[in-house]
Amino acid sequence: MAAHTRTSVVVGFALVVVTAAGCSGSSSASGSSGGSSPSASGTAAAGGQNSAVPTESNPPGDIPDNQVYVAFRPTSGSFTGFTVKVPEGWARTGKGSSTVFTDKLNTVRITAASVSSAPTTGSVTNTVVPRLRSQVPKFAAPKVSEVTRHASRVVLLTYQGDSAKDPVTGKVVRDAFERYAFYHAGHEVDLTLSGPVNADNVDPWRIVSDSFAWR
């Protein structure tokens, strides 16, 4: 009877030890699994910080695809014999022979003048580029070429420069410029289109420059 009792006690003790070990292992595994989540989460977070910021669907300076354009016909200034389409709703200012349309970071500048001869790549390189270099902050990368637009063959000058400092934020934007020199019968109209360097405004600027017409 005593031997039987001792055997029962030993068996019972063994069961307790096995059960406790099983619970301990389960708890340890569960803790290990739970502990891995913060580590994985931390890795994902670190990966997110090192990844490139997603490209914005409409980066600053991009003109919307649904932008509407309206015809601008000058009624004053040194020469009024032309029309050109400009984005509808943009703010308009005028000074002397220049008219400027602006919206946020983009600008359309139109300047008319009477000239003795048609502009050439040489005249733009030798006269316009030096003048702009002294006027435009951080002027750089000038390139002069001839291109065809609906109105005629024109001289195109592309370059970069810093914008004026924003009066509110103090921010300066690096701008890309396209300057088209149109000529007809002693009159030159310079159409300058500008916006942030990284903005994708190829199509809008093509619409504006192709819309130019003499009248």
Short mmCIF file of C-alpha atoms in Angstrom, two decimals:
data_model
loop_
_atom_site.label_atom_id
_atom_site.label_comp_id
_atom_site.label_asym_id
_atom_site.label_seq_id
_atom_site.Cartn_x
_atom_site.Cartn_y
_atom_site.Cartn_z
CA MET A 1 0.00 0.00 0.00
CA ALA A 2 2.83 2.35 0.82
CA ALA A 3 4.65 1.31 -2.35
CA HIS A 4 1.54 1.98 -4.38
CA THR A 5 1.19 5.40 -2.77
CA ARG A 6 4.80 6.30 -3.50
CA THR A 7 4.37 5.22 -7.14
CA SER A 8 1.28 7.39 -7.52
CA VAL A 9 3.07 10.36 -6.03
CA VAL A 10 6.04 9.94 -8.39
CA VAL A 11 3.79 9.59 -11.45
CA GLY A 12 1.75 12.59 -10.40
CA PHE A 13 4.85 14.68 -9.84
CA ALA A 14 6.19 13.69 -13.27
CA LEU A 15 2.94 14.76 -14.91
CA VAL A 16 3.09 18.13 -13.17
CA VAL A 17 6.67 18.67 -14.35
CA VAL A 18 5.83 17.74 -17.96
CA THR A 19 2.73 19.94 -17.97
CA ALA A 20 4.64 22.90 -16.53
CA ALA A 21 7.40 22.46 -19.09
CA GLY A 22 4.83 22.36 -21.88
CA CYS A 23 3.16 25.53 -20.67
CA SER A 24 6.51 27.22 -20.27
CA GLY A 25 7.51 26.28 -23.82
CA SER A 26 4.18 27.44 -25.20
CA SER A 27 4.48 30.71 -23.34
CA SER A 28 8.04 31.18 -24.55
CA ALA A 29 7.06 30.46 -28.15
CA SER A 30 4.11 32.78 -27.87
CA GLY A 31 6.32 35.50 -26.40
CA SER A 32 8.88 34.98 -29.12
CA SER A 33 6.21 35.26 -31.78
CA GLY A 34 4.75 38.33 -30.17
CA GLY A 35 8.21 39.85 -29.78
CA SER A 36 8.96 39.44 -33.48
CA SER A 37 6.15 41.79 -34.49
CA PRO A 38 7.77 44.99 -33.19
CA SER A 39 11.01 43.92 -34.86
CA ALA A 40 9.29 43.33 -38.20
CA SER A 41 7.31 46.51 -37.77
CA GLY A 42 10.51 48.40 -37.01
CA THR A 43 12.15 46.99 -40.12
CA ALA A 44 9.18 48.03 -42.26
CA ALA A 45 9.26 51.49 -40.74
CA ALA A 46 12.96 51.80 -41.40
CA GLY A 47 12.42 50.64 -44.97
CA GLY A 48 9.67 53.24 -45.37
CA GLN A 49 11.97 55.99 -44.17
CA ASN A 50 14.69 54.96 -46.62
CA SER A 51 12.33 54.62 -49.57
CA ALA A 52 11.78 57.47 -52.00
CA VAL A 53 8.81 59.67 -51.31
CA PRO A 54 5.95 58.66 -53.67
CA THR A 55 5.65 60.92 -56.69
CA GLU A 56 2.77 63.34 -56.37
CA SER A 57 -0.04 62.88 -58.87
CA ASN A 58 0.06 66.61 -59.56
CA PRO A 59 3.53 67.98 -58.73
CA PRO A 60 3.92 71.70 -57.94
CA GLY A 61 3.88 73.69 -61.17
CA ASP A 62 2.09 71.11 -63.28
CA ILE A 63 -0.70 72.72 -65.29
CA PRO A 64 -3.84 70.53 -65.08
CA ASP A 65 -4.73 68.47 -68.15
CA ASN A 66 -8.23 69.96 -68.13
CA GLN A 67 -6.94 73.55 -68.26
CA VAL A 68 -9.01 75.73 -70.62
CA TYR A 69 -7.29 78.24 -72.94
CA VAL A 70 -8.70 81.51 -74.26
CA ALA A 71 -7.50 83.85 -76.99
CA PHE A 72 -5.64 86.99 -75.93
CA ARG A 73 -5.83 89.91 -78.36
CA PRO A 74 -3.94 92.99 -77.16
CA THR A 75 -5.75 96.29 -77.55
CA SER A 76 -2.92 98.58 -76.47
CA GLY A 77 0.85 98.76 -76.57
CA SER A 78 3.39 99.25 -79.34
CA PHE A 79 1.91 96.49 -81.49
CA THR A 80 -1.45 94.71 -81.39
CA GLY A 81 -1.49 92.67 -84.58
CA PHE A 82 -1.43 89.18 -83.11
CA THR A 83 -3.35 86.69 -80.98
CA VAL A 84 -2.21 83.91 -78.66
CA LYS A 85 -4.05 81.52 -76.40
CA VAL A 86 -3.39 81.75 -72.66
CA PRO A 87 -4.69 79.67 -69.74
CA GLU A 88 -8.12 80.84 -68.66
CA GLY A 89 -8.40 82.32 -65.16
CA TRP A 90 -4.76 83.31 -64.73
CA ALA A 91 -4.03 86.70 -63.19
CA ARG A 92 -3.19 89.35 -65.79
CA THR A 93 -0.89 92.35 -65.39
CA GLY A 94 0.46 94.76 -67.95
CA LYS A 95 3.33 97.20 -68.13
CA GLY A 96 4.38 99.07 -71.26
CA SER A 97 4.62 96.65 -74.16
CA SER A 98 4.49 93.55 -71.94
CA THR A 99 1.51 91.55 -70.71
CA VAL A 100 1.98 88.85 -68.08
CA PHE A 101 -0.33 86.02 -67.06
CA THR A 102 0.49 84.14 -63.85
CA ASP A 103 -0.94 81.32 -61.77
CA LYS A 104 0.89 79.96 -58.74
CA LEU A 105 4.34 79.04 -60.07
CA ASN A 106 3.81 79.45 -63.82
CA THR A 107 4.05 82.52 -66.04
CA VAL A 108 3.24 83.52 -69.62
CA ARG A 109 4.95 86.76 -70.64
CA ILE A 110 4.21 88.46 -73.97
CA THR A 111 6.33 91.38 -75.19
CA ALA A 112 5.94 93.16 -78.52
CA ALA A 113 8.39 95.55 -80.19
CA SER A 114 9.23 97.13 -83.53
CA VAL A 115 12.57 95.88 -84.88
CA SER A 116 14.70 96.52 -87.94
CA SER A 117 15.41 92.86 -88.70
CA ALA A 118 14.26 89.37 -87.85
CA PRO A 119 15.85 87.65 -84.85
CA THR A 120 18.36 84.91 -85.57
CA THR A 121 20.10 82.34 -83.44
CA GLY A 122 23.18 84.56 -83.63
CA SER A 123 21.43 87.76 -82.59
CA VAL A 124 19.69 86.03 -79.68
CA THR A 125 22.97 84.46 -78.56
CA ASN A 126 24.92 87.71 -78.79
CA THR A 127 22.35 90.18 -77.43
CA VAL A 128 19.50 88.47 -75.57
CA VAL A 129 21.54 85.92 -73.62
CA PRO A 130 23.95 88.51 -72.12
CA ARG A 131 21.02 90.75 -71.18
CA LEU A 132 19.15 87.93 -69.44
CA ARG A 133 22.33 86.82 -67.71
CA SER A 134 22.44 90.19 -65.98
CA GLN A 135 18.72 90.23 -65.17
CA VAL A 136 17.81 86.67 -64.16
CA PRO A 137 19.18 85.37 -60.82
CA LYS A 138 21.41 82.28 -61.27
CA PHE A 139 20.92 82.37 -65.05
CA ALA A 140 22.21 79.11 -66.56
CA ALA A 141 22.10 76.55 -69.38
CA PRO A 142 21.13 78.81 -72.29
CA LYS A 143 20.41 77.00 -75.54
CA VAL A 144 19.40 78.74 -78.77
CA SER A 145 17.77 76.94 -81.70
CA GLU A 146 15.23 77.32 -84.48
CA VAL A 147 11.92 75.48 -84.19
CA THR A 148 8.70 75.41 -86.15
CA ARG A 149 5.40 76.55 -84.75
CA HIS A 150 2.10 76.97 -86.59
CA ALA A 151 2.74 80.67 -87.22
CA SER A 152 6.24 80.29 -88.65
CA ARG A 153 9.82 79.28 -88.04
CA VAL A 154 10.91 80.90 -84.77
CA VAL A 155 14.02 81.31 -82.64
CA LEU A 156 13.74 79.48 -79.32
CA LEU A 157 15.91 80.23 -76.30
CA THR A 158 15.68 77.87 -73.34
CA TYR A 159 17.41 78.55 -70.03
CA GLN A 160 17.07 78.26 -66.25
CA GLY A 161 17.02 80.78 -63.44
CA ASP A 162 15.81 81.40 -59.90
CA SER A 163 12.39 82.89 -59.35
CA ALA A 164 11.84 85.98 -57.26
CA LYS A 165 11.54 85.25 -53.54
CA ASP A 166 7.97 84.60 -52.45
CA PRO A 167 6.93 87.61 -50.32
CA VAL A 168 5.06 85.38 -47.86
CA THR A 169 7.13 82.18 -47.56
CA GLY A 170 10.47 83.52 -48.74
CA LYS A 171 10.79 80.44 -50.96
CA VAL A 172 12.77 80.59 -54.22
CA VAL A 173 11.93 78.19 -57.06
CA ARG A 174 14.29 77.01 -59.79
CA ASP A 175 12.51 77.84 -63.05
CA ALA A 176 12.82 76.60 -66.62
CA PHE A 177 12.18 79.14 -69.40
CA GLU A 178 11.15 78.87 -73.04
CA ARG A 179 11.44 82.13 -75.00
CA TYR A 180 9.98 82.17 -78.53
CA ALA A 181 10.86 85.09 -80.83
CA PHE A 182 8.18 85.54 -83.53
CA TYR A 183 8.81 88.02 -86.35
CA HIS A 184 6.66 89.56 -89.08
CA ALA A 185 7.05 92.72 -91.18
CA GLY A 186 9.22 94.70 -88.77
CA HIS A 187 7.49 93.46 -85.61
CA GLU A 188 8.81 90.99 -83.06
CA VAL A 189 6.74 89.32 -80.35
CA ASP A 190 8.61 87.47 -77.63
CA LEU A 191 6.58 84.78 -75.89
CA THR A 192 8.25 83.57 -72.68
CA LEU A 193 6.82 80.58 -70.82
CA SER A 194 8.21 79.63 -67.42
CA GLY A 195 7.59 77.28 -64.50
CA PRO A 196 9.41 75.00 -62.05
CA VAL A 197 12.18 72.88 -63.58
CA ASN A 198 10.54 69.59 -62.57
CA ALA A 199 7.04 70.50 -63.77
CA ASP A 200 5.76 68.58 -66.80
CA ASN A 201 4.29 71.39 -68.88
CA VAL A 202 5.41 70.25 -72.33
CA ASP A 203 1.85 69.95 -73.66
CA PRO A 204 0.48 73.21 -72.19
CA TRP A 205 3.47 75.19 -73.45
CA ARG A 206 3.06 73.60 -76.89
CA ILE A 207 -0.61 74.62 -76.95
CA VAL A 208 0.28 78.23 -76.12
CA SER A 209 3.24 78.57 -78.49
CA ASP A 210 1.41 76.83 -81.36
CA SER A 211 -1.60 79.10 -80.93
CA PHE A 212 0.33 82.28 -81.80
CA ALA A 213 -0.96 83.90 -84.98
CA TRP A 214 -0.51 87.21 -86.78
CA ARG A 215 -3.63 89.21 -87.67
#
